[in-house]
Tab-separated table of C-alpha atoms in Angstrom:
chain	number	residue	atom	x	y	z
A	1393	UNK	CA	-26.202	-57.441	61.425
A	1394	UNK	CA	-28.735	-54.865	62.627
A	1395	UNK	CA	-29.768	-54.187	58.992
A	1396	UNK	CA	-30.351	-57.852	58.283
A	1397	UNK	CA	-32.487	-58.274	61.420
A	1398	UNK	CA	-34.596	-55.209	60.521
A	1399	UNK	CA	-35.531	-56.964	57.282
A	1400	UNK	CA	-35.955	-60.355	58.843
A	1401	UNK	CA	-38.243	-59.379	61.738
A	1402	UNK	CA	-41.320	-58.624	59.581
A	1403	UNK	CA	-40.760	-61.883	57.717
A	1404	UNK	CA	-40.568	-63.861	60.974
A	1405	UNK	CA	-43.729	-62.188	62.263
A	1406	UNK	CA	-45.532	-63.018	59.014
A	1407	UNK	CA	-44.475	-66.674	59.184
A	1408	UNK	CA	-45.325	-67.023	62.875
A	1409	UNK	CA	-48.797	-65.513	62.530
A	1410	UNK	CA	-50.605	-67.136	59.561
A	1411	UNK	CA	-53.900	-65.387	60.234
A	1412	UNK	CA	-52.335	-61.958	60.411
A	1413	UNK	CA	-50.248	-62.645	57.301
A	1414	UNK	CA	-53.309	-63.623	55.370
A	1415	UNK	CA	-55.351	-60.653	56.511
A	1416	UNK	CA	-52.469	-58.163	56.657
A	1417	UNK	CA	-51.665	-55.696	59.417
A	1418	UNK	CA	-54.096	-52.946	60.236
A	1419	UNK	CA	-52.677	-49.612	59.035
A	1420	UNK	CA	-54.006	-46.288	60.198
A	1421	UNK	CA	-53.090	-42.816	59.036
A	1422	UNK	CA	-52.826	-41.829	62.681
A	1423	UNK	CA	-49.843	-44.106	63.204
A	1424	UNK	CA	-46.316	-42.880	63.037
A	1425	UNK	CA	-44.822	-42.837	59.472
A	1426	UNK	CA	-42.141	-45.401	60.356
A	1427	UNK	CA	-44.838	-47.758	61.745
A	1428	UNK	CA	-46.857	-47.348	58.525
A	1429	UNK	CA	-43.793	-47.997	56.369
A	1430	UNK	CA	-42.967	-51.133	58.353
A	1431	UNK	CA	-46.567	-52.310	58.002
A	1432	UNK	CA	-46.491	-51.740	54.220
A	1433	UNK	CA	-43.221	-53.694	54.015
A	1434	UNK	CA	-44.878	-56.484	55.999
A	1435	UNK	CA	-47.696	-56.604	53.444
A	1436	UNK	CA	-45.122	-56.799	50.653
A	1437	UNK	CA	-43.205	-59.612	52.334
A	1438	UNK	CA	-46.496	-61.461	52.966
A	1439	UNK	CA	-47.178	-61.336	49.225
A	1440	UNK	CA	-49.863	-58.614	49.234
A	1441	UNK	CA	-48.285	-56.438	46.546
A	1442	UNK	CA	-51.460	-54.477	45.849
A	1443	UNK	CA	-51.991	-53.607	49.524
A	1444	UNK	CA	-48.337	-52.666	50.005
A	1445	UNK	CA	-48.357	-50.548	46.889
A	1446	UNK	CA	-51.536	-48.715	47.847
A	1447	UNK	CA	-50.200	-47.887	51.319
A	1448	UNK	CA	-46.808	-46.809	49.994
A	1449	UNK	CA	-48.484	-44.501	47.446
A	1450	UNK	CA	-50.416	-42.926	50.323
A	1451	UNK	CA	-47.201	-42.494	52.257
A	1452	UNK	CA	-45.251	-40.787	49.445
A	1453	UNK	CA	-48.194	-38.404	48.986
A	1454	UNK	CA	-48.343	-37.516	52.668
A	1455	UNK	CA	-46.863	-34.008	53.301
A	1456	UNK	CA	-46.423	-34.833	56.990
A	1457	UNK	CA	-43.498	-37.207	56.242
A	1458	UNK	CA	-39.934	-35.955	56.468
A	1459	UNK	CA	-37.665	-36.164	53.431
A	1460	UNK	CA	-35.856	-39.179	54.896
A	1461	UNK	CA	-39.155	-40.976	55.494
A	1462	UNK	CA	-40.365	-40.072	51.980
A	1463	UNK	CA	-37.217	-41.513	50.450
A	1464	UNK	CA	-37.629	-44.725	52.457
A	1465	UNK	CA	-41.232	-45.044	51.321
A	1466	UNK	CA	-40.256	-44.337	47.724
A	1467	UNK	CA	-37.493	-46.960	47.692
A	1468	UNK	CA	-39.933	-49.623	48.908
A	1469	UNK	CA	-42.595	-48.441	46.476
A	1470	UNK	CA	-40.118	-48.765	43.601
A	1471	UNK	CA	-39.225	-52.303	44.702
A	1472	UNK	CA	-42.886	-53.334	44.995
A	1473	UNK	CA	-43.538	-51.917	41.505
A	1474	UNK	CA	-40.521	-53.720	40.073
A	1475	UNK	CA	-41.484	-57.058	41.638
A	1476	UNK	CA	-45.055	-56.553	40.414
A	1477	UNK	CA	-43.813	-56.152	36.814
A	1478	UNK	CA	-44.401	-52.418	36.585
A	1479	UNK	CA	-40.928	-51.580	35.319
A	1480	UNK	CA	-41.743	-48.119	33.978
A	1481	UNK	CA	-43.482	-47.142	37.218
A	1482	UNK	CA	-40.479	-48.422	39.173
A	1483	UNK	CA	-38.113	-46.469	36.940
A	1484	UNK	CA	-40.159	-43.304	37.488
A	1485	UNK	CA	-40.154	-43.820	41.260
A	1486	UNK	CA	-36.406	-44.391	41.325
A	1487	UNK	CA	-35.852	-41.308	39.221
A	1488	UNK	CA	-37.776	-39.277	41.768
A	1489	UNK	CA	-35.475	-40.591	44.512
A	1490	UNK	CA	-32.381	-39.683	42.549
A	1491	UNK	CA	-33.687	-36.239	41.656
A	1492	UNK	CA	-33.984	-35.448	45.353
A	1493	UNK	CA	-30.720	-37.189	46.244
A	1494	UNK	CA	-28.400	-38.096	43.358
A	1495	UNK	CA	-26.101	-39.970	45.749
A	1496	UNK	CA	-28.814	-42.194	47.213
A	1497	UNK	CA	-27.815	-45.846	47.487
A	1498	UNK	CA	-29.975	-48.923	47.972
A	1499	UNK	CA	-28.924	-51.194	50.822
A	1500	UNK	CA	-27.814	-54.447	49.133
A	1501	UNK	CA	-28.440	-56.344	52.375
A	1502	UNK	CA	-32.047	-55.145	52.518
A	1503	UNK	CA	-33.111	-55.319	48.850
A	1504	UNK	CA	-32.792	-58.038	46.178
A	1505	UNK	CA	-29.768	-57.770	43.851
A	1506	UNK	CA	-31.957	-57.444	40.730
A	1507	UNK	CA	-33.759	-54.439	42.248
A	1508	UNK	CA	-30.466	-52.822	43.206
A	1509	UNK	CA	-29.164	-53.381	39.662
A	1510	UNK	CA	-32.299	-51.818	38.192
A	1511	UNK	CA	-31.910	-48.821	40.523
A	1512	UNK	CA	-28.274	-48.349	39.453
A	1513	UNK	CA	-29.289	-48.649	35.787
A	1514	UNK	CA	-31.798	-45.842	36.347
A	1515	UNK	CA	-29.001	-43.742	37.895
A	1516	UNK	CA	-26.860	-44.376	34.810
A	1517	UNK	CA	-29.708	-43.246	32.547
A	1518	UNK	CA	-30.060	-39.980	34.462
A	1519	UNK	CA	-26.324	-39.282	34.383
A	1520	UNK	CA	-26.117	-39.846	30.623
A	1521	UNK	CA	-26.149	-36.461	28.807
A	1522	UNK	CA	-29.215	-35.978	26.602
A	1523	UNK	CA	-28.841	-34.395	23.207
A	1524	UNK	CA	-31.727	-31.870	22.838
A	1525	UNK	CA	-31.634	-32.312	19.077
A	1526	UNK	CA	-31.790	-36.082	19.259
A	1527	UNK	CA	-29.659	-38.419	17.210
A	1528	UNK	CA	-28.563	-36.945	13.900
A	1529	UNK	CA	-29.874	-38.867	10.944
A	1530	UNK	CA	-27.611	-39.161	7.911
A	1531	UNK	CA	-28.936	-36.776	5.300
A	1532	UNK	CA	-29.869	-38.210	1.970
A	1533	UNK	CA	-28.791	-36.395	-1.207
A	1534	UNK	CA	-31.867	-34.671	-2.656
A	1535	UNK	CA	-30.955	-35.934	-6.136
A	1536	UNK	CA	-29.764	-39.353	-7.397
A	1537	UNK	CA	-26.066	-39.237	-8.249
A	1538	UNK	CA	-26.553	-39.829	-11.972
A	1539	UNK	CA	-29.122	-37.064	-12.206
A	1540	UNK	CA	-26.930	-34.762	-10.105
A	1541	UNK	CA	-24.154	-35.231	-12.645
A	1542	UNK	CA	-26.428	-34.506	-15.618
A	1543	UNK	CA	-28.257	-31.579	-14.083
A	1544	UNK	CA	-26.305	-28.280	-14.024
A	1545	UNK	CA	-25.587	-27.457	-10.405
A	1546	UNK	CA	-26.919	-30.852	-9.248
A	1547	UNK	CA	-23.714	-31.764	-7.399
A	1548	UNK	CA	-23.795	-28.478	-5.503
A	1549	UNK	CA	-27.387	-29.215	-4.436
A	1550	UNK	CA	-26.335	-32.659	-3.204
A	1551	UNK	CA	-23.438	-31.066	-1.284
A	1552	UNK	CA	-25.816	-28.820	0.662
A	1553	UNK	CA	-25.214	-25.696	-1.445
A	1554	UNK	CA	-28.595	-25.086	-3.074
A	1555	UNK	CA	-27.952	-21.396	-3.796
A	1556	UNK	CA	-24.696	-22.214	-5.627
A	1557	UNK	CA	-26.416	-25.061	-7.458
A	1558	UNK	CA	-29.287	-22.794	-8.523
A	1559	UNK	CA	-26.793	-20.178	-9.727
A	1560	UNK	CA	-24.965	-22.749	-11.858
A	1561	UNK	CA	-28.263	-24.037	-13.276
A	1562	UNK	CA	-29.507	-20.526	-14.142
A	1563	UNK	CA	-26.110	-19.642	-15.684
A	1564	UNK	CA	-26.099	-22.689	-17.939
A	1565	UNK	CA	-29.735	-22.102	-18.963
A	1566	UNK	CA	-29.132	-18.408	-19.764
A	1567	UNK	CA	-25.949	-19.063	-21.755
A	1568	UNK	CA	-27.367	-21.993	-23.649
A	1569	UNK	CA	-30.650	-20.161	-24.228
A	1570	UNK	CA	-28.836	-17.144	-25.634
A	1571	UNK	CA	-27.598	-19.232	-28.542
A	1572	UNK	CA	-31.124	-19.962	-29.730
A	1573	UNK	CA	-32.018	-16.509	-31.077
A	1574	UNK	CA	-28.575	-16.282	-32.698
A	1575	UNK	CA	-29.143	-19.599	-34.377
A	1576	UNK	CA	-32.573	-18.505	-35.498
A	1577	UNK	CA	-31.120	-15.339	-37.011
A	1578	UNK	CA	-28.459	-17.300	-38.887
A	1579	UNK	CA	-31.040	-19.703	-40.292
A	1580	UNK	CA	-33.212	-16.807	-41.412
A	1581	UNK	CA	-30.273	-15.342	-43.383
A	1582	UNK	CA	-29.605	-18.623	-45.265
A	1583	UNK	CA	-30.568	-18.227	-48.930
A	1584	UNK	CA	-30.103	-21.918	-49.783
A	1585	UNK	CA	-31.691	-23.959	-46.981
A	1586	UNK	CA	-31.394	-27.216	-48.956
A	1587	UNK	CA	-27.598	-26.921	-48.977
A	1588	UNK	CA	-25.524	-27.614	-45.829
A	1589	UNK	CA	-24.160	-24.444	-44.285
A	1590	UNK	CA	-25.346	-20.864	-44.501
A	1591	UNK	CA	-25.369	-19.209	-47.876
A	1592	UNK	CA	-25.428	-15.399	-47.669
A	1593	UNK	CA	-24.305	-12.572	-49.919
A	1594	UNK	CA	-20.699	-11.568	-49.734
A	1595	UNK	CA	-21.418	-8.324	-47.925
A	1596	UNK	CA	-23.133	-10.163	-45.063
A	1597	UNK	CA	-20.325	-12.670	-44.446
A	1598	UNK	CA	-18.509	-10.606	-41.742
A	1599	UNK	CA	-21.738	-10.117	-39.791
A	1600	UNK	CA	-22.634	-13.814	-40.060
A	1601	UNK	CA	-19.153	-14.760	-38.867
A	1602	UNK	CA	-19.515	-12.485	-35.831
A	1603	UNK	CA	-22.879	-13.957	-34.937
A	1604	UNK	CA	-21.563	-17.509	-35.346
A	1605	UNK	CA	-18.577	-16.661	-33.130
A	1606	UNK	CA	-20.900	-15.287	-30.469
A	1607	UNK	CA	-23.085	-18.372	-30.712
A	1608	UNK	CA	-20.077	-20.675	-30.360
A	1609	UNK	CA	-18.676	-18.661	-27.435
A	1610	UNK	CA	-21.964	-18.744	-25.498
A	1611	UNK	CA	-22.430	-22.480	-26.147
A	1612	UNK	CA	-18.840	-23.169	-25.048
A	1613	UNK	CA	-19.269	-21.123	-21.907
A	1614	UNK	CA	-22.490	-23.000	-21.059
A	1615	UNK	CA	-20.718	-26.353	-21.549
A	1616	UNK	CA	-17.716	-25.323	-19.460
A	1617	UNK	CA	-19.920	-24.040	-16.673
A	1618	UNK	CA	-21.913	-27.247	-16.770
A	1619	UNK	CA	-18.871	-29.529	-16.602
A	1620	UNK	CA	-17.081	-27.266	-14.139
A	1621	UNK	CA	-19.959	-27.364	-11.658
A	1622	UNK	CA	-20.113	-31.168	-11.925
A	1623	UNK	CA	-16.353	-31.627	-11.423
A	1624	UNK	CA	-16.157	-29.070	-8.598
A	1625	UNK	CA	-19.155	-30.667	-6.845
A	1626	UNK	CA	-17.611	-34.123	-7.138
A	1627	UNK	CA	-14.316	-32.846	-5.794
A	1628	UNK	CA	-16.037	-31.422	-2.732
A	1629	UNK	CA	-18.146	-34.539	-2.198
A	1630	UNK	CA	-15.384	-37.067	-2.605
A	1631	UNK	CA	-12.519	-35.280	-0.851
A	1632	UNK	CA	-8.812	-35.547	-1.650
A	1633	UNK	CA	-9.012	-39.259	-2.493
A	1634	UNK	CA	-12.237	-39.120	-4.415
A	1635	UNK	CA	-13.222	-38.875	-8.034
A	1636	UNK	CA	-11.358	-35.671	-8.687
A	1637	UNK	CA	-8.458	-34.285	-6.667
A	1638	UNK	CA	-5.640	-31.779	-6.909
A	1639	UNK	CA	-2.124	-32.927	-6.127
A	1640	UNK	CA	0.211	-30.190	-4.856
A	1641	UNK	CA	3.922	-30.856	-5.007
A	1642	UNK	CA	7.146	-28.801	-5.169
A	1643	UNK	CA	7.228	-29.383	-8.936
A	1644	UNK	CA	3.768	-28.065	-9.610
A	1645	UNK	CA	0.065	-28.829	-9.495
A	1646	UNK	CA	-1.513	-31.899	-10.998
A	1647	UNK	CA	-5.160	-32.730	-11.547
A	1648	UNK	CA	-6.009	-36.367	-10.832
A	1649	UNK	CA	-9.216	-37.885	-12.146
A	1650	UNK	CA	-10.294	-41.325	-11.027
A	1651	UNK	CA	-12.857	-43.481	-12.873
């Protein structure tokens, strides 16, 4: 009951003295802090938000006030700012209160419910852990999926393994490129270019066969590396139920490919 009366007395004084309510109480810096706070609250109740706010700002900046008096001035300043539509300023003021006293509670009998709710929402914001890295954004694959399949090592790049992807790309390029000089040598040995195949003298046949075998081996290795990198990258990207998966069972190992 005492709390309710402490809030009602300034209101009754304002209603009973129209002239004083219109002009506002005279506030002096020489007055006691509690008297100045009560006078600022009287201005607020009388509807003079600007005057109340200005006096409360002076109070919270006064080093002569005790911590308890500063908190009281801050809580009224936050309410005046909230009622005046300055929500961010009110949030900042309430944060200051909670930084000095995390357990501070607004009196629900002395302050409007919407202000108390805003104060508690500010407390909830402060108690929420803040991620210093901010929210993680889903990473986009650097390459479109179709291009990643066609490009040697593209799936490894999309899986976040650029070094592995670059190694696969370089390996395919080196192996495939090594077949070109071999092919050029074979064409240069052909004595009948107009006829399909390679026509060479009998004594050169073993050498030509060795070069053709080397060319075929290098080309096959390039193709296998290309396809292997694509399949392995898809297996890693899709997981056990994805495009490619290995099934382990007591009877053996099975490779499952889904299309």
